[in-house]
Amino acid sequence: MNTLSSSVLDLNTDILDYLGNYDDGPDLPDVGLFQPSESNVLDATTAEYEKLRVGDVRAERDGTSVTVSATARYKPEDEDAHETDTYGYTETEYHEAFTLVDCSEAEAALVAAFVPVAVDDEIAGFRENATKTNSLVDRLKAITLPDPDDVADDLDRYVKTKERADELDAKIEETDRLIDEIVYDLYDLTEAEIEIVEEAVAE
């Protein structure tokens, strides 16, 4: 293992380890200004899709705005018309749920870091399953954030560590790319041969 990879592994980027015991703060829609997205499958309920639930979530920060997007998982009526997993679920692409604008820097950082963890761990008031009256957007809006003032110092430490980890990941990716180029040149591989090698490595 190279030094860069070792350095990344030494960094703890689990936000919950930084926040520890915290006071509850605002619900997600009460941070900044809540901006709904165009209607999509995330606004649906189980009346429209059987066993509808949240799949994966991402929270993408752009300055003081954060856009929350998610995939939806459900059991399609016609399984043959969809790609399904072993449990009979199909999963959509990412759809925007909503955007929070005019957040403070700390609020934006907190939302971007905390929301995916709240969904993965099903904490902070989040439930993954829709109901006949609750859509997936409703489930995401129910997430209760830590109090930004209560976790300000811990959040700052987390953000600095995460930025360092991201920098190291970018360096590792660039180093790997350069090594690949050197190997390809060394063996005088054609574009077609390079494509075969990269497809094999990706599997």
Short mmCIF file of C-alpha atoms in Angstrom, two decimals:
data_model
loop_
_atom_site.label_atom_id
_atom_site.label_comp_id
_atom_site.label_asym_id
_atom_site.label_seq_id
_atom_site.Cartn_x
_atom_site.Cartn_y
_atom_site.Cartn_z
CA MET A 1 0.00 0.00 0.00
CA ASN A 2 1.42 3.38 -0.94
CA THR A 3 1.87 6.28 1.47
CA LEU A 4 -1.07 8.28 0.08
CA SER A 5 -3.51 5.36 0.50
CA SER A 6 -2.22 4.79 4.02
CA SER A 7 -2.72 8.50 4.83
CA VAL A 8 -6.35 8.39 3.65
CA LEU A 9 -7.06 5.28 5.75
CA ASP A 10 -5.64 7.09 8.80
CA LEU A 11 -8.26 9.85 8.45
CA ASN A 12 -11.60 9.35 10.20
CA THR A 13 -14.35 10.73 7.94
CA ASP A 14 -17.33 9.36 9.87
CA ILE A 15 -19.26 12.51 10.81
CA LEU A 16 -21.09 10.80 13.67
CA ASP A 17 -17.75 10.19 15.42
CA TYR A 18 -17.14 13.94 15.36
CA LEU A 19 -20.60 15.04 16.49
CA GLY A 20 -20.89 12.72 19.50
CA ASN A 21 -23.90 13.53 21.67
CA TYR A 22 -25.59 16.59 20.24
CA ASP A 23 -28.72 18.66 20.78
CA ASP A 24 -31.41 18.40 18.12
CA GLY A 25 -31.68 21.36 15.83
CA PRO A 26 -34.01 22.25 12.97
CA ASP A 27 -35.81 19.87 10.64
CA LEU A 28 -34.25 19.80 7.19
CA PRO A 29 -36.76 22.12 5.44
CA ASP A 30 -36.22 24.78 8.12
CA VAL A 31 -32.57 25.36 7.17
CA GLY A 32 -32.10 28.25 4.77
CA LEU A 33 -34.92 28.65 2.25
CA PHE A 34 -36.63 25.45 1.14
CA GLN A 35 -37.05 25.17 -2.64
CA PRO A 36 -39.12 22.22 -3.90
CA SER A 37 -38.08 20.44 -7.09
CA GLU A 38 -40.30 19.52 -10.02
CA SER A 39 -42.61 16.62 -9.22
CA ASN A 40 -41.10 13.17 -9.75
CA VAL A 41 -41.21 9.65 -8.29
CA LEU A 42 -39.92 10.98 -4.94
CA ASP A 43 -43.28 12.72 -4.46
CA ALA A 44 -45.16 9.45 -4.95
CA THR A 45 -46.60 7.18 -2.25
CA THR A 46 -47.27 3.45 -1.97
CA ALA A 47 -50.67 4.13 -3.54
CA GLU A 48 -48.72 4.55 -6.81
CA TYR A 49 -45.68 2.29 -6.32
CA GLU A 50 -45.69 -0.95 -4.33
CA LYS A 51 -43.19 -1.11 -1.44
CA LEU A 52 -41.80 2.35 -2.33
CA ARG A 53 -38.69 3.30 -0.35
CA VAL A 54 -35.65 5.55 -0.54
CA GLY A 55 -32.60 3.92 -2.14
CA ASP A 56 -29.46 6.07 -2.09
CA VAL A 57 -29.22 9.75 -1.22
CA ARG A 58 -26.71 12.44 -2.06
CA ALA A 59 -26.52 16.02 -0.83
CA GLU A 60 -24.52 18.21 -3.20
CA ARG A 61 -23.27 21.51 -1.87
CA ASP A 62 -22.73 24.59 -4.01
CA GLY A 63 -21.56 27.37 -1.69
CA THR A 64 -24.49 28.12 0.61
CA SER A 65 -26.96 25.92 -1.28
CA VAL A 66 -27.45 22.17 -0.94
CA THR A 67 -29.47 20.00 -3.33
CA VAL A 68 -30.76 16.73 -1.91
CA SER A 69 -31.35 13.97 -4.49
CA ALA A 70 -32.34 10.34 -4.07
CA THR A 71 -33.06 7.13 -5.91
CA ALA A 72 -36.34 5.33 -5.34
CA ARG A 73 -36.75 1.57 -4.93
CA TYR A 74 -40.05 -0.20 -5.50
CA LYS A 75 -41.58 -3.48 -6.70
CA PRO A 76 -42.76 -3.00 -10.28
CA GLU A 77 -46.04 -4.54 -11.43
CA ASP A 78 -44.28 -6.08 -14.43
CA GLU A 79 -40.91 -7.39 -13.24
CA ASP A 80 -39.99 -8.53 -16.76
CA ALA A 81 -40.14 -4.93 -18.00
CA HIS A 82 -37.63 -3.76 -15.36
CA GLU A 83 -34.21 -4.75 -14.12
CA THR A 84 -34.80 -6.08 -10.61
CA ASP A 85 -32.65 -7.37 -7.77
CA THR A 86 -33.01 -10.74 -6.05
CA TYR A 87 -35.82 -9.29 -3.89
CA GLY A 88 -37.82 -8.10 -6.91
CA TYR A 89 -37.04 -4.39 -6.46
CA THR A 90 -36.11 -1.99 -9.23
CA GLU A 91 -34.23 1.26 -8.56
CA THR A 92 -34.56 4.58 -10.36
CA GLU A 93 -31.86 7.05 -11.30
CA TYR A 94 -31.24 9.99 -8.93
CA HIS A 95 -34.05 12.56 -8.83
CA GLU A 96 -33.92 15.93 -7.09
CA ALA A 97 -35.99 16.07 -3.92
CA PHE A 98 -35.41 19.73 -3.01
CA THR A 99 -32.77 22.42 -2.64
CA LEU A 100 -31.97 24.48 0.45
CA VAL A 101 -30.67 27.93 -0.49
CA ASP A 102 -29.37 30.85 1.57
CA CYS A 103 -27.90 28.57 4.24
CA SER A 104 -24.99 29.69 6.38
CA GLU A 105 -21.65 28.07 5.51
CA ALA A 106 -21.94 25.89 8.62
CA GLU A 107 -25.53 24.85 7.83
CA ALA A 108 -24.62 23.94 4.24
CA ALA A 109 -21.65 21.86 5.39
CA LEU A 110 -23.78 20.14 8.03
CA VAL A 111 -26.61 19.27 5.61
CA ALA A 112 -24.21 17.97 2.94
CA ALA A 113 -22.38 15.75 5.45
CA PHE A 114 -25.24 14.66 7.71
CA VAL A 115 -28.16 13.86 5.37
CA PRO A 116 -26.55 10.86 3.58
CA VAL A 117 -25.52 9.40 6.96
CA ALA A 118 -29.00 9.92 8.44
CA VAL A 119 -30.47 8.01 5.48
CA ASP A 120 -27.87 5.21 5.52
CA ASP A 121 -28.22 4.68 9.27
CA GLU A 122 -31.96 5.50 9.39
CA ILE A 123 -31.50 8.00 12.24
CA ALA A 124 -32.58 11.56 13.08
CA GLY A 125 -36.25 10.93 12.33
CA PHE A 126 -35.69 9.38 8.88
CA ARG A 127 -37.68 6.34 7.75
CA GLU A 128 -36.94 4.78 4.36
CA ASN A 129 -40.42 3.46 3.55
CA ALA A 130 -43.14 5.56 1.97
CA THR A 131 -46.74 5.00 3.06
CA LYS A 132 -50.10 5.76 1.45
CA THR A 133 -49.88 9.27 2.90
CA ASN A 134 -46.11 9.88 3.19
CA SER A 135 -43.95 10.30 0.10
CA LEU A 136 -40.18 9.83 -0.03
CA VAL A 137 -39.78 13.62 -0.02
CA ASP A 138 -41.83 13.70 3.20
CA ARG A 139 -39.46 11.14 4.70
CA LEU A 140 -36.42 13.24 3.77
CA LYS A 141 -38.04 16.43 5.09
CA ALA A 142 -38.54 14.70 8.45
CA ILE A 143 -34.78 14.50 9.10
CA THR A 144 -33.82 16.46 12.21
CA LEU A 145 -30.36 18.01 12.01
CA PRO A 146 -28.01 18.48 14.93
CA ASP A 147 -28.09 22.01 16.34
CA PRO A 148 -25.52 23.85 14.16
CA ASP A 149 -24.37 25.97 17.12
CA ASP A 150 -23.95 22.93 19.36
CA VAL A 151 -21.76 21.08 16.83
CA ALA A 152 -19.94 24.04 15.24
CA ASP A 153 -16.43 23.17 16.45
CA ASP A 154 -16.83 19.43 15.83
CA LEU A 155 -18.26 20.12 12.37
CA ASP A 156 -15.32 22.38 11.55
CA ARG A 157 -12.89 19.58 12.50
CA TYR A 158 -14.87 17.12 10.37
CA VAL A 159 -14.94 19.47 7.33
CA LYS A 160 -11.17 20.00 7.50
CA THR A 161 -10.53 16.25 7.75
CA LYS A 162 -12.94 15.50 4.88
CA GLU A 163 -11.28 18.16 2.68
CA ARG A 164 -7.89 16.59 3.39
CA ALA A 165 -9.22 13.11 2.58
CA ASP A 166 -10.71 14.40 -0.69
CA GLU A 167 -7.37 16.02 -1.61
CA LEU A 168 -5.54 12.75 -0.96
CA ASP A 169 -8.12 10.76 -2.96
CA ALA A 170 -7.62 13.14 -5.90
CA LYS A 171 -3.83 12.70 -5.67
CA ILE A 172 -4.21 8.91 -5.55
CA GLU A 173 -6.46 8.99 -8.61
CA GLU A 174 -3.98 11.17 -10.52
CA THR A 175 -1.05 8.94 -9.46
CA ASP A 176 -2.93 5.83 -10.61
CA ARG A 177 -3.70 7.49 -13.95
CA LEU A 178 -0.03 8.38 -14.49
CA ILE A 179 1.10 4.84 -13.59
CA ASP A 180 -1.43 3.43 -16.06
CA GLU A 181 -0.10 5.73 -18.80
CA ILE A 182 3.49 4.66 -18.11
CA VAL A 183 2.53 0.96 -18.21
CA TYR A 184 0.55 1.42 -21.45
CA ASP A 185 3.54 3.20 -23.04
CA LEU A 186 5.98 0.60 -21.72
CA TYR A 187 4.01 -2.25 -23.32
CA ASP A 188 3.12 -0.14 -26.37
CA LEU A 189 -0.59 -0.95 -26.05
CA THR A 190 -3.05 0.21 -28.71
CA GLU A 191 -6.23 2.15 -27.82
CA ALA A 192 -8.25 -1.04 -28.30
CA GLU A 193 -5.95 -3.01 -25.98
CA ILE A 194 -6.09 -0.26 -23.37
CA GLU A 195 -9.89 -0.35 -23.51
CA ILE A 196 -9.87 -4.13 -22.94
CA VAL A 197 -7.52 -3.77 -19.94
CA GLU A 198 -9.60 -0.98 -18.37
CA GLU A 199 -12.85 -2.91 -18.84
CA ALA A 200 -11.28 -5.98 -17.21
CA VAL A 201 -10.02 -3.92 -14.25
CA ALA A 202 -13.41 -2.25 -13.81
CA GLU A 203 -15.22 -5.62 -13.42
#
